[in-house]
Protein backbone atom coordinates (compact mmCIF):
# COMPACT_ATOMS: atom_id res chain seq x y z
CA UNK A 1 0.00 0.00 0.00
CA UNK A 2 1.50 3.25 -1.14
CA UNK A 3 0.81 6.09 1.27
CA UNK A 4 3.30 8.63 0.00
CA UNK A 5 1.94 10.99 -2.66
CA UNK A 6 4.28 12.96 -4.76
CA UNK A 7 3.57 16.44 -6.09
CA UNK A 8 2.21 15.20 -9.41
CA UNK A 9 -0.31 12.91 -7.67
CA UNK A 10 -1.57 15.77 -5.50
CA UNK A 11 -1.81 18.00 -8.55
CA UNK A 12 -3.84 15.40 -10.48
CA UNK A 13 -6.15 14.98 -7.48
CA UNK A 14 -6.69 18.76 -7.27
CA UNK A 15 -7.46 18.99 -10.98
CA UNK A 16 -9.94 16.11 -10.70
CA UNK A 17 -11.63 17.78 -7.69
CA UNK A 18 -11.96 21.04 -9.60
CA UNK A 19 -13.43 19.20 -12.58
CA UNK A 20 -16.02 17.50 -10.30
CA UNK A 21 -16.97 20.85 -8.76
CA UNK A 22 -17.37 22.45 -12.19
CA UNK A 23 -19.47 19.51 -13.40
CA UNK A 24 -21.68 19.82 -10.33
CA UNK A 25 -22.07 23.56 -10.94
CA UNK A 26 -22.84 23.02 -14.64
CA UNK A 27 -25.54 20.47 -13.79
CA UNK A 28 -27.33 23.08 -11.70
CA UNK A 29 -30.45 24.56 -13.39
CA UNK A 30 -30.20 28.12 -14.72
CA UNK A 31 -32.15 31.17 -13.62
CA UNK A 32 -34.58 30.81 -16.51
CA UNK A 33 -35.49 27.22 -15.60
CA UNK A 34 -39.25 26.90 -14.82
CA UNK A 35 -38.56 25.02 -11.59
CA UNK A 36 -36.26 27.82 -10.35
CA UNK A 37 -38.83 30.45 -11.31
CA UNK A 38 -41.58 28.51 -9.52
CA UNK A 39 -39.48 28.23 -6.35
CA UNK A 40 -38.70 31.95 -6.47
CA UNK A 41 -42.40 32.78 -6.82
CA UNK A 42 -43.23 30.45 -3.94
CA UNK A 43 -40.58 32.10 -1.76
CA UNK A 44 -41.90 35.53 -2.70
CA UNK A 45 -45.48 34.61 -1.73
CA UNK A 46 -44.24 33.13 1.54
CA UNK A 47 -42.30 36.32 2.28
CA UNK A 48 -45.34 38.47 1.50
CA UNK A 49 -47.53 36.36 3.77
CA UNK A 50 -44.92 36.56 6.53
CA UNK A 51 -44.77 40.35 6.22
CA UNK A 52 -48.57 40.56 6.33
CA UNK A 53 -48.70 38.41 9.47
CA UNK A 54 -45.97 40.51 11.07
CA UNK A 55 -47.85 43.74 10.28
CA UNK A 56 -51.03 42.21 11.72
CA UNK A 57 -49.16 41.17 14.86
CA UNK A 58 -47.71 44.66 15.27
CA UNK A 59 -51.16 46.17 14.84
CA UNK A 60 -52.57 43.83 17.50
CA UNK A 61 -49.71 44.63 19.88
CA UNK A 62 -50.26 48.36 19.34
CA UNK A 63 -53.97 47.96 20.08
CA UNK A 64 -53.17 45.94 23.21
CA UNK A 65 -50.71 48.59 24.37
CA UNK A 66 -53.25 51.36 23.77
CA UNK A 67 -55.90 49.43 25.72
CA UNK A 68 -53.43 48.84 28.55
CA UNK A 69 -52.55 52.54 28.68
CA UNK A 70 -56.24 53.48 28.73
CA UNK A 71 -56.88 51.00 31.53
CA UNK A 72 -53.94 52.39 33.47
CA UNK A 73 -55.25 55.92 32.98
CA UNK A 74 -58.72 54.90 34.16
CA UNK A 75 -57.23 53.13 37.17
CA UNK A 76 -55.15 56.19 38.02
CA UNK A 77 -58.25 58.40 37.75
CA UNK A 78 -60.21 56.01 39.97
CA UNK A 79 -57.38 55.95 42.53
CA UNK A 80 -57.23 59.73 42.47
CA UNK A 81 -61.01 59.99 42.94
CA UNK A 82 -61.02 57.52 45.84
CA UNK A 83 -58.10 59.36 47.49
CA UNK A 84 -60.05 62.62 47.14
CA UNK A 85 -63.15 60.99 48.63
CA UNK A 86 -61.13 59.70 51.62
CA UNK A 87 -59.53 63.11 52.12
CA UNK A 88 -62.93 64.84 51.94
CA UNK A 89 -64.31 62.36 54.49
CA UNK A 90 -61.42 63.14 56.85
CA UNK A 91 -61.97 66.88 56.45
CA UNK A 92 -65.73 66.48 57.09
CA UNK A 93 -65.05 64.36 60.21
CA UNK A 94 -62.58 66.94 61.49
CA UNK A 95 -65.08 69.72 60.86
CA UNK A 96 -67.83 67.82 62.74
CA UNK A 97 -65.52 67.32 65.72
CA UNK A 98 -64.64 71.03 65.76
CA UNK A 99 -68.22 72.40 65.42
CA UNK A 100 -69.80 71.23 68.73
CA UNK A 101 -67.05 72.77 70.79
CA UNK A 102 -67.30 76.07 68.93
CA UNK A 103 -70.97 76.45 69.89
CA UNK A 104 -70.37 75.99 73.64
CA UNK A 105 -69.39 78.72 75.93
CA UNK A 106 -66.41 78.15 78.11
CA UNK A 107 -67.94 80.28 80.89
CA UNK A 108 -70.36 78.45 83.22
Tab-separated table of N, CA, C and O in Angstrom:
chain	number	residue	atom	x	y	z
A	1	UNK	N	0.834	-1.181	0.000
A	1	UNK	CA	0.000	0.000	0.000
A	1	UNK	C	0.877	1.241	0.000
A	1	UNK	O	1.695	1.424	0.890
A	2	UNK	N	0.685	2.065	-0.992
A	2	UNK	CA	1.503	3.254	-1.145
A	2	UNK	C	0.792	4.419	-0.462
A	2	UNK	O	-0.327	4.766	-0.816
A	3	UNK	N	1.412	5.025	0.495
A	3	UNK	CA	0.808	6.094	1.267
A	3	UNK	C	1.474	7.428	0.979
A	3	UNK	O	1.003	8.454	1.436
A	4	UNK	N	2.559	7.405	0.276
A	4	UNK	CA	3.302	8.628	0.003
A	4	UNK	C	2.888	9.135	-1.372
A	4	UNK	O	3.042	8.457	-2.387
A	5	UNK	N	2.322	10.359	-1.400
A	5	UNK	CA	1.938	10.987	-2.662
A	5	UNK	C	3.030	11.957	-3.063
A	5	UNK	O	3.557	12.703	-2.238
A	6	UNK	N	3.341	11.953	-4.314
A	6	UNK	CA	4.279	12.963	-4.762
A	6	UNK	C	3.493	14.171	-5.277
A	6	UNK	O	2.258	14.181	-5.308
A	7	UNK	N	4.200	15.198	-5.676
A	7	UNK	CA	3.567	16.442	-6.093
A	7	UNK	C	2.640	16.233	-7.275
A	7	UNK	O	1.541	16.792	-7.325
A	8	UNK	N	3.028	15.423	-8.212
A	8	UNK	CA	2.213	15.205	-9.409
A	8	UNK	C	0.898	14.503	-9.056
A	8	UNK	O	-0.155	14.826	-9.620
A	9	UNK	N	0.928	13.583	-8.096
A	9	UNK	CA	-0.311	12.911	-7.672
A	9	UNK	C	-1.268	13.911	-7.010
A	9	UNK	O	-2.480	13.891	-7.271
A	10	UNK	N	-0.728	14.761	-6.169
A	10	UNK	CA	-1.570	15.770	-5.504
A	10	UNK	C	-2.144	16.741	-6.530
A	10	UNK	O	-3.289	17.168	-6.427
A	11	UNK	N	-1.345	17.086	-7.519
A	11	UNK	CA	-1.805	18.001	-8.553
A	11	UNK	C	-2.927	17.365	-9.383
A	11	UNK	O	-3.928	18.013	-9.687
A	12	UNK	N	-2.804	16.114	-9.723
A	12	UNK	CA	-3.841	15.401	-10.476
A	12	UNK	C	-5.132	15.322	-9.659
A	12	UNK	O	-6.243	15.509	-10.178
A	13	UNK	N	-4.984	15.055	-8.363
A	13	UNK	CA	-6.154	14.979	-7.478
A	13	UNK	C	-6.857	16.325	-7.409
A	13	UNK	O	-8.102	16.396	-7.446
A	14	UNK	N	-6.095	17.420	-7.322
A	14	UNK	CA	-6.686	18.760	-7.265
A	14	UNK	C	-7.417	19.086	-8.569
A	14	UNK	O	-8.524	19.642	-8.564
A	15	UNK	N	-6.828	18.736	-9.690
A	15	UNK	CA	-7.465	18.994	-10.981
A	15	UNK	C	-8.764	18.193	-11.092
A	15	UNK	O	-9.793	18.702	-11.575
A	16	UNK	N	-8.734	16.953	-10.648
A	16	UNK	CA	-9.939	16.109	-10.700
A	16	UNK	C	-11.028	16.688	-9.795
A	16	UNK	O	-12.227	16.704	-10.160
A	17	UNK	N	-10.651	17.194	-8.612
A	17	UNK	CA	-11.631	17.776	-7.694
A	17	UNK	C	-12.256	19.022	-8.304
A	17	UNK	O	-13.476	19.240	-8.210
A	18	UNK	N	-11.431	19.839	-8.949
A	18	UNK	CA	-11.956	21.038	-9.605
A	18	UNK	C	-12.912	20.661	-10.728
A	18	UNK	O	-13.959	21.289	-10.910
A	19	UNK	N	-12.558	19.643	-11.485
A	19	UNK	CA	-13.428	19.197	-12.576
A	19	UNK	C	-14.767	18.702	-12.044
A	19	UNK	O	-15.826	18.986	-12.620
A	20	UNK	N	-14.760	17.970	-10.907
A	20	UNK	CA	-16.017	17.497	-10.297
A	20	UNK	C	-16.858	18.677	-9.829
A	20	UNK	O	-18.081	18.689	-9.995
A	21	UNK	N	-16.224	19.678	-9.234
A	21	UNK	CA	-16.969	20.854	-8.760
A	21	UNK	C	-17.599	21.609	-9.927
A	21	UNK	O	-18.750	22.053	-9.845
A	22	UNK	N	-16.829	21.765	-11.015
A	22	UNK	CA	-17.369	22.447	-12.193
A	22	UNK	C	-18.509	21.662	-12.824
A	22	UNK	O	-19.506	22.251	-13.275
A	23	UNK	N	-18.401	20.352	-12.846
A	23	UNK	CA	-19.472	19.514	-13.398
A	23	UNK	C	-20.730	19.639	-12.548
A	23	UNK	O	-21.853	19.711	-13.072
A	24	UNK	N	-20.540	19.679	-11.238
A	24	UNK	CA	-21.685	19.824	-10.334
A	24	UNK	C	-22.352	21.187	-10.549
A	24	UNK	O	-23.578	21.306	-10.564
A	25	UNK	N	-21.539	22.222	-10.719
A	25	UNK	CA	-22.068	23.560	-10.940
A	25	UNK	C	-22.775	23.645	-12.300
A	25	UNK	O	-23.825	24.295	-12.416
A	26	UNK	N	-22.227	22.981	-13.313
A	26	UNK	CA	-22.840	23.015	-14.640
A	26	UNK	C	-24.161	22.262	-14.656
A	26	UNK	O	-25.074	22.610	-15.427
A	27	UNK	N	-24.311	21.257	-13.822
A	27	UNK	CA	-25.544	20.472	-13.786
A	27	UNK	C	-26.673	21.227	-13.107
A	27	UNK	O	-27.841	20.851	-13.227
A	28	UNK	N	-26.336	22.281	-12.411
A	28	UNK	CA	-27.331	23.076	-11.698
A	28	UNK	C	-28.224	23.812	-12.699
A	28	UNK	O	-27.748	24.337	-13.696
A	29	UNK	N	-29.551	23.892	-12.436
A	29	UNK	CA	-30.448	24.557	-13.388
A	29	UNK	C	-30.191	26.071	-13.410
A	29	UNK	O	-29.810	26.667	-12.409
A	30	UNK	N	-30.429	26.684	-14.555
A	30	UNK	CA	-30.204	28.118	-14.718
A	30	UNK	C	-31.324	28.947	-14.130
A	30	UNK	O	-32.351	28.433	-13.663
A	31	UNK	N	-31.160	30.256	-14.184
A	31	UNK	CA	-32.152	31.172	-13.621
A	31	UNK	C	-33.439	31.185	-14.421
A	31	UNK	O	-34.495	31.537	-13.894
A	32	UNK	N	-33.368	30.800	-15.688
A	32	UNK	CA	-34.575	30.805	-16.510
A	32	UNK	C	-35.301	29.464	-16.519
A	32	UNK	O	-36.285	29.288	-17.240
A	33	UNK	N	-34.856	28.541	-15.706
A	33	UNK	CA	-35.492	27.223	-15.599
A	33	UNK	C	-36.864	27.386	-14.918
A	33	UNK	O	-36.984	28.106	-13.920
A	34	UNK	N	-37.916	26.764	-15.425
A	34	UNK	CA	-39.252	26.904	-14.824
A	34	UNK	C	-39.308	26.480	-13.351
A	34	UNK	O	-40.030	27.089	-12.559
A	35	UNK	N	-38.544	25.461	-12.988
A	35	UNK	CA	-38.560	25.021	-11.585
A	35	UNK	C	-37.963	26.097	-10.681
A	35	UNK	O	-38.475	26.355	-9.577
A	36	UNK	N	-36.897	26.750	-11.140
A	36	UNK	CA	-36.263	27.817	-10.351
A	36	UNK	C	-37.210	28.998	-10.235
A	36	UNK	O	-37.369	29.586	-9.149
A	37	UNK	N	-37.873	29.338	-11.318
A	37	UNK	CA	-38.828	30.452	-11.310
A	37	UNK	C	-39.988	30.142	-10.365
A	37	UNK	O	-40.431	30.998	-9.592
A	38	UNK	N	-40.477	28.904	-10.402
A	38	UNK	CA	-41.583	28.510	-9.517
A	38	UNK	C	-41.173	28.598	-8.053
A	38	UNK	O	-41.933	29.089	-7.212
A	39	UNK	N	-39.950	28.140	-7.737
A	39	UNK	CA	-39.477	28.228	-6.350
A	39	UNK	C	-39.339	29.677	-5.900
A	39	UNK	O	-39.671	30.027	-4.767
A	40	UNK	N	-38.844	30.532	-6.796
A	40	UNK	CA	-38.696	31.953	-6.466
A	40	UNK	C	-40.056	32.584	-6.201
A	40	UNK	O	-40.214	33.366	-5.250
A	41	UNK	N	-41.043	32.248	-7.028
A	41	UNK	CA	-42.398	32.778	-6.825
A	41	UNK	C	-42.975	32.283	-5.500
A	41	UNK	O	-43.625	33.033	-4.773
A	42	UNK	N	-42.744	31.018	-5.204
A	42	UNK	CA	-43.228	30.453	-3.944
A	42	UNK	C	-42.586	31.162	-2.753
A	42	UNK	O	-43.266	31.521	-1.792
A	43	UNK	N	-41.271	31.377	-2.840
A	43	UNK	CA	-40.580	32.096	-1.762
A	43	UNK	C	-41.112	33.510	-1.610
A	43	UNK	O	-41.281	34.010	-0.495
A	44	UNK	N	-41.401	34.159	-2.741
A	44	UNK	CA	-41.905	35.526	-2.700
A	44	UNK	C	-43.273	35.566	-2.032
A	44	UNK	O	-43.547	36.449	-1.203
A	45	UNK	N	-44.163	34.622	-2.362
A	45	UNK	CA	-45.483	34.610	-1.733
A	45	UNK	C	-45.374	34.309	-0.238
A	45	UNK	O	-46.110	34.879	0.569
A	46	UNK	N	-44.450	33.426	0.126
A	46	UNK	CA	-44.244	33.127	1.543
A	46	UNK	C	-43.750	34.369	2.277
A	46	UNK	O	-44.226	34.686	3.375
A	47	UNK	N	-42.815	35.095	1.670
A	47	UNK	CA	-42.300	36.322	2.283
A	47	UNK	C	-43.401	37.367	2.448
A	47	UNK	O	-43.493	38.033	3.490
A	48	UNK	N	-44.243	37.503	1.418
A	48	UNK	CA	-45.340	38.473	1.503
A	48	UNK	C	-46.324	38.093	2.603
A	48	UNK	O	-46.782	38.955	3.359
A	49	UNK	N	-46.628	36.816	2.718
A	49	UNK	CA	-47.535	36.359	3.774
A	49	UNK	C	-46.912	36.591	5.145
A	49	UNK	O	-47.593	37.012	6.088
A	50	UNK	N	-45.614	36.346	5.264
A	50	UNK	CA	-44.918	36.565	6.531
A	50	UNK	C	-44.963	38.041	6.918
A	50	UNK	O	-45.217	38.393	8.076
A	51	UNK	N	-44.718	38.913	5.941
A	51	UNK	CA	-44.774	40.353	6.223
A	51	UNK	C	-46.173	40.789	6.628
A	51	UNK	O	-46.343	41.619	7.528
A	52	UNK	N	-47.190	40.228	5.982
A	52	UNK	CA	-48.572	40.565	6.330
A	52	UNK	C	-48.893	40.116	7.756
A	52	UNK	O	-49.515	40.862	8.522
A	53	UNK	N	-48.467	38.899	8.101
A	53	UNK	CA	-48.699	38.413	9.471
A	53	UNK	C	-47.960	39.275	10.488
A	53	UNK	O	-48.494	39.578	11.563
A	54	UNK	N	-46.752	39.677	10.153
A	54	UNK	CA	-45.967	40.511	11.069
A	54	UNK	C	-46.648	41.866	11.260
A	54	UNK	O	-46.738	42.364	12.384
A	55	UNK	N	-47.146	42.458	10.172
A	55	UNK	CA	-47.846	43.738	10.283
A	55	UNK	C	-49.109	43.586	11.126
A	55	UNK	O	-49.425	44.446	11.961
A	56	UNK	N	-49.819	42.473	10.936
A	56	UNK	CA	-51.032	42.215	11.717
A	56	UNK	C	-50.691	42.061	13.203
A	56	UNK	O	-51.391	42.588	14.069
A	57	UNK	N	-49.602	41.342	13.475
A	57	UNK	CA	-49.160	41.168	14.861
A	57	UNK	C	-48.796	42.503	15.497
A	57	UNK	O	-49.158	42.778	16.643
A	58	UNK	N	-48.089	43.342	14.751
A	58	UNK	CA	-47.710	44.657	15.274
A	58	UNK	C	-48.930	45.516	15.535
A	58	UNK	O	-48.996	46.232	16.538
A	59	UNK	N	-49.923	45.418	14.644
A	59	UNK	CA	-51.162	46.167	14.840
A	59	UNK	C	-51.879	45.709	16.109
A	59	UNK	O	-52.366	46.513	16.897
A	60	UNK	N	-51.921	44.387	16.310
A	60	UNK	CA	-52.575	43.832	17.497
A	60	UNK	C	-51.822	44.245	18.763
A	60	UNK	O	-52.448	44.591	19.777
A	61	UNK	N	-50.503	44.223	18.708
A	61	UNK	CA	-49.713	44.628	19.882
A	61	UNK	C	-49.925	46.103	20.191
A	61	UNK	O	-50.015	46.492	21.360
A	62	UNK	N	-50.019	46.936	19.139
A	62	UNK	CA	-50.262	48.364	19.345
A	62	UNK	C	-51.638	48.585	19.977
A	62	UNK	O	-51.785	49.415	20.886
A	63	UNK	N	-52.627	47.837	19.511
A	63	UNK	CA	-53.973	47.958	20.081
A	63	UNK	C	-53.982	47.509	21.540
A	63	UNK	O	-54.617	48.143	22.393
A	64	UNK	N	-53.261	46.419	21.827
A	64	UNK	CA	-53.166	45.944	23.213
A	64	UNK	C	-52.505	46.986	24.107
A	64	UNK	O	-52.952	47.244	25.223
A	65	UNK	N	-51.440	47.576	23.601
A	65	UNK	CA	-50.711	48.590	24.373
A	65	UNK	C	-51.590	49.803	24.632
A	65	UNK	O	-51.611	50.348	25.730
A	66	UNK	N	-52.349	50.215	23.603
A	66	UNK	CA	-53.248	51.357	23.771
A	66	UNK	C	-54.327	51.042	24.815
A	66	UNK	O	-54.636	51.865	25.674
A	67	UNK	N	-54.883	49.834	24.751
A	67	UNK	CA	-55.905	49.431	25.716
A	67	UNK	C	-55.323	49.384	27.126
A	67	UNK	O	-55.975	49.808	28.094
A	68	UNK	N	-54.075	48.891	27.240
A	68	UNK	CA	-53.429	48.840	28.555
A	68	UNK	C	-53.205	50.245	29.101
A	68	UNK	O	-53.445	50.518	30.281
A	69	UNK	N	-52.775	51.168	28.235
A	69	UNK	CA	-52.550	52.539	28.678
A	69	UNK	C	-53.855	53.194	29.103
A	69	UNK	O	-53.896	53.920	30.105
A	70	UNK	N	-54.934	52.931	28.351
A	70	UNK	CA	-56.236	53.481	28.725
A	70	UNK	C	-56.700	52.911	30.059
A	70	UNK	O	-57.235	53.634	30.903
A	71	UNK	N	-56.497	51.619	30.265
A	71	UNK	CA	-56.884	50.998	31.531
A	71	UNK	C	-56.070	51.581	32.682
A	71	UNK	O	-56.607	51.839	33.767
A	72	UNK	N	-54.775	51.779	32.437
A	72	UNK	CA	-53.939	52.389	33.473
A	72	UNK	C	-54.401	53.802	33.795
A	72	UNK	O	-54.425	54.212	34.965
A	73	UNK	N	-54.774	54.555	32.756
A	73	UNK	CA	-55.251	55.922	32.975
A	73	UNK	C	-56.562	55.909	33.759
A	73	UNK	O	-56.747	56.729	34.681
A	74	UNK	N	-57.464	54.987	33.425
A	74	UNK	CA	-58.723	54.900	34.163
A	74	UNK	C	-58.478	54.492	35.612
A	74	UNK	O	-59.110	55.014	36.536
A	75	UNK	N	-57.555	53.559	35.814
A	75	UNK	CA	-57.230	53.126	37.170
A	75	UNK	C	-56.623	54.270	37.973
A	75	UNK	O	-56.956	54.467	39.145
A	76	UNK	N	-55.759	55.045	37.337
A	76	UNK	CA	-55.151	56.187	38.019
A	76	UNK	C	-56.211	57.217	38.377
A	76	UNK	O	-56.196	57.789	39.486
A	77	UNK	N	-57.164	57.451	37.470
A	77	UNK	CA	-58.246	58.401	37.751
A	77	UNK	C	-59.120	57.895	38.895
A	77	UNK	O	-59.531	58.673	39.770
A	78	UNK	N	-59.396	56.586	38.894
A	78	UNK	CA	-60.210	56.013	39.974
A	78	UNK	C	-59.475	56.103	41.309
A	78	UNK	O	-60.081	56.422	42.339
A	79	UNK	N	-58.170	55.825	41.303
A	79	UNK	CA	-57.376	55.947	42.526
A	79	UNK	C	-57.372	57.383	43.031
A	79	UNK	O	-57.495	57.639	44.232
A	80	UNK	N	-57.234	58.319	42.102
A	80	UNK	CA	-57.229	59.732	42.472
A	80	UNK	C	-58.581	60.142	43.063
A	80	UNK	O	-58.649	60.856	44.069
A	81	UNK	N	-59.671	59.656	42.450
A	81	UNK	CA	-61.014	59.986	42.940
A	81	UNK	C	-61.254	59.378	44.318
A	81	UNK	O	-61.822	60.041	45.209
A	82	UNK	N	-60.806	58.139	44.521
A	82	UNK	CA	-61.020	57.523	45.835
A	82	UNK	C	-60.156	58.204	46.897
A	82	UNK	O	-60.593	58.376	48.045
A	83	UNK	N	-58.946	58.627	46.537
A	83	UNK	CA	-58.100	59.356	47.491
A	83	UNK	C	-58.754	60.682	47.855
A	83	UNK	O	-58.739	61.095	49.018
A	84	UNK	N	-59.361	61.351	46.871
A	84	UNK	CA	-60.049	62.619	47.141
A	84	UNK	C	-61.254	62.385	48.043
A	84	UNK	O	-61.502	63.160	48.979
A	85	UNK	N	-61.988	61.291	47.801
A	85	UNK	CA	-63.152	60.991	48.629
A	85	UNK	C	-62.717	60.713	50.078
A	85	UNK	O	-63.362	61.182	51.030
A	86	UNK	N	-61.624	59.964	50.259
A	86	UNK	CA	-61.127	59.696	51.621
A	86	UNK	C	-60.674	60.990	52.298
A	86	UNK	O	-60.957	61.217	53.464
A	87	UNK	N	-59.993	61.840	51.560
A	87	UNK	CA	-59.534	63.110	52.118
A	87	UNK	C	-60.726	63.985	52.502
A	87	UNK	O	-60.759	64.574	53.594
A	88	UNK	N	-61.741	64.043	51.626
A	88	UNK	CA	-62.932	64.841	51.939
A	88	UNK	C	-63.647	64.296	53.171
A	88	UNK	O	-64.152	65.067	54.000
A	89	UNK	N	-63.666	62.964	53.310
A	89	UNK	CA	-64.305	62.362	54.491
A	89	UNK	C	-63.534	62.738	55.758
A	89	UNK	O	-64.139	63.036	56.798
A	90	UNK	N	-62.217	62.738	55.680
A	90	UNK	CA	-61.418	63.140	56.854
A	90	UNK	C	-61.667	64.603	57.200
A	90	UNK	O	-61.824	64.962	58.368
A	91	UNK	N	-61.714	65.456	56.201
A	91	UNK	CA	-61.973	66.877	56.446
A	91	UNK	C	-63.354	67.078	57.067
A	91	UNK	O	-63.517	67.861	58.010
A	92	UNK	N	-64.363	66.349	56.556
A	92	UNK	CA	-65.727	66.480	57.094
A	92	UNK	C	-65.772	65.992	58.539
A	92	UNK	O	-66.416	66.618	59.403
A	93	UNK	N	-65.072	64.882	58.835
A	93	UNK	CA	-65.055	64.365	60.206
A	93	UNK	C	-64.364	65.361	61.138
A	93	UNK	O	-64.828	65.597	62.267
A	94	UNK	N	-63.296	65.950	60.675
A	94	UNK	CA	-62.582	66.940	61.492
A	94	UNK	C	-63.470	68.156	61.735
A	94	UNK	O	-63.515	68.711	62.837
A	95	UNK	N	-64.207	68.568	60.729
A	95	UNK	CA	-65.081	69.720	60.859
A	95	UNK	C	-66.206	69.430	61.844
A	95	UNK	O	-66.566	70.284	62.661
A	96	UNK	N	-66.762	68.185	61.801
A	96	UNK	CA	-67.828	67.818	62.740
A	96	UNK	C	-67.306	67.803	64.173
A	96	UNK	O	-68.013	68.196	65.104
A	97	UNK	N	-66.090	67.341	64.365
A	97	UNK	CA	-65.516	67.323	65.721
A	97	UNK	C	-65.278	68.743	66.216
A	97	UNK	O	-65.444	69.033	67.390
A	98	UNK	N	-64.947	69.654	65.367
A	98	UNK	CA	-64.641	71.030	65.763
A	98	UNK	C	-65.904	71.843	65.992
A	98	UNK	O	-65.924	72.725	66.837
A	99	UNK	N	-67.006	71.582	65.318
A	99	UNK	CA	-68.216	72.403	65.417
A	99	UNK	C	-68.887	72.366	66.790
A	99	UNK	O	-69.242	73.403	67.313
A	100	UNK	N	-69.101	71.214	67.430
A	100	UNK	CA	-69.796	71.229	68.728
A	100	UNK	C	-69.048	72.037	69.775
A	100	UNK	O	-69.642	72.733	70.586
A	101	UNK	N	-67.771	72.019	69.775
A	101	UNK	CA	-67.046	72.766	70.790
A	101	UNK	C	-67.065	74.247	70.495
A	101	UNK	O	-66.947	75.067	71.383
A	102	UNK	N	-67.258	74.646	69.268
A	102	UNK	CA	-67.304	76.069	68.930
A	102	UNK	C	-68.599	76.696	69.405
A	102	UNK	O	-68.628	77.856	69.764
A	103	UNK	N	-69.677	75.934	69.462
A	103	UNK	CA	-70.966	76.453	69.891
A	103	UNK	C	-71.079	76.580	71.410
A	103	UNK	O	-71.903	77.318	71.916
A	104	UNK	N	-70.291	75.945	72.168
A	104	UNK	CA	-70.375	75.994	73.642
A	104	UNK	C	-69.603	77.195	74.179
A	104	UNK	O	-68.580	77.591	73.652
A	105	UNK	N	-70.071	77.627	75.253
A	105	UNK	CA	-69.392	78.721	75.934
A	105	UNK	C	-68.502	78.138	77.002
A	105	UNK	O	-68.869	77.231	77.713
A	106	UNK	N	-67.336	78.668	77.110
A	106	UNK	CA	-66.409	78.148	78.110
A	106	UNK	C	-66.725	78.707	79.499
A	106	UNK	O	-66.231	78.219	80.480
A	107	UNK	N	-67.575	79.707	79.598
A	107	UNK	CA	-67.945	80.282	80.889
A	107	UNK	C	-69.206	79.580	81.379
A	107	UNK	O	-70.217	79.563	80.733
A	108	UNK	N	-69.193	79.082	82.637
A	108	UNK	CA	-70.357	78.454	83.215
A	108	UNK	C	-70.664	79.034	84.503
A	108	UNK	O	-70.067	79.418	85.346
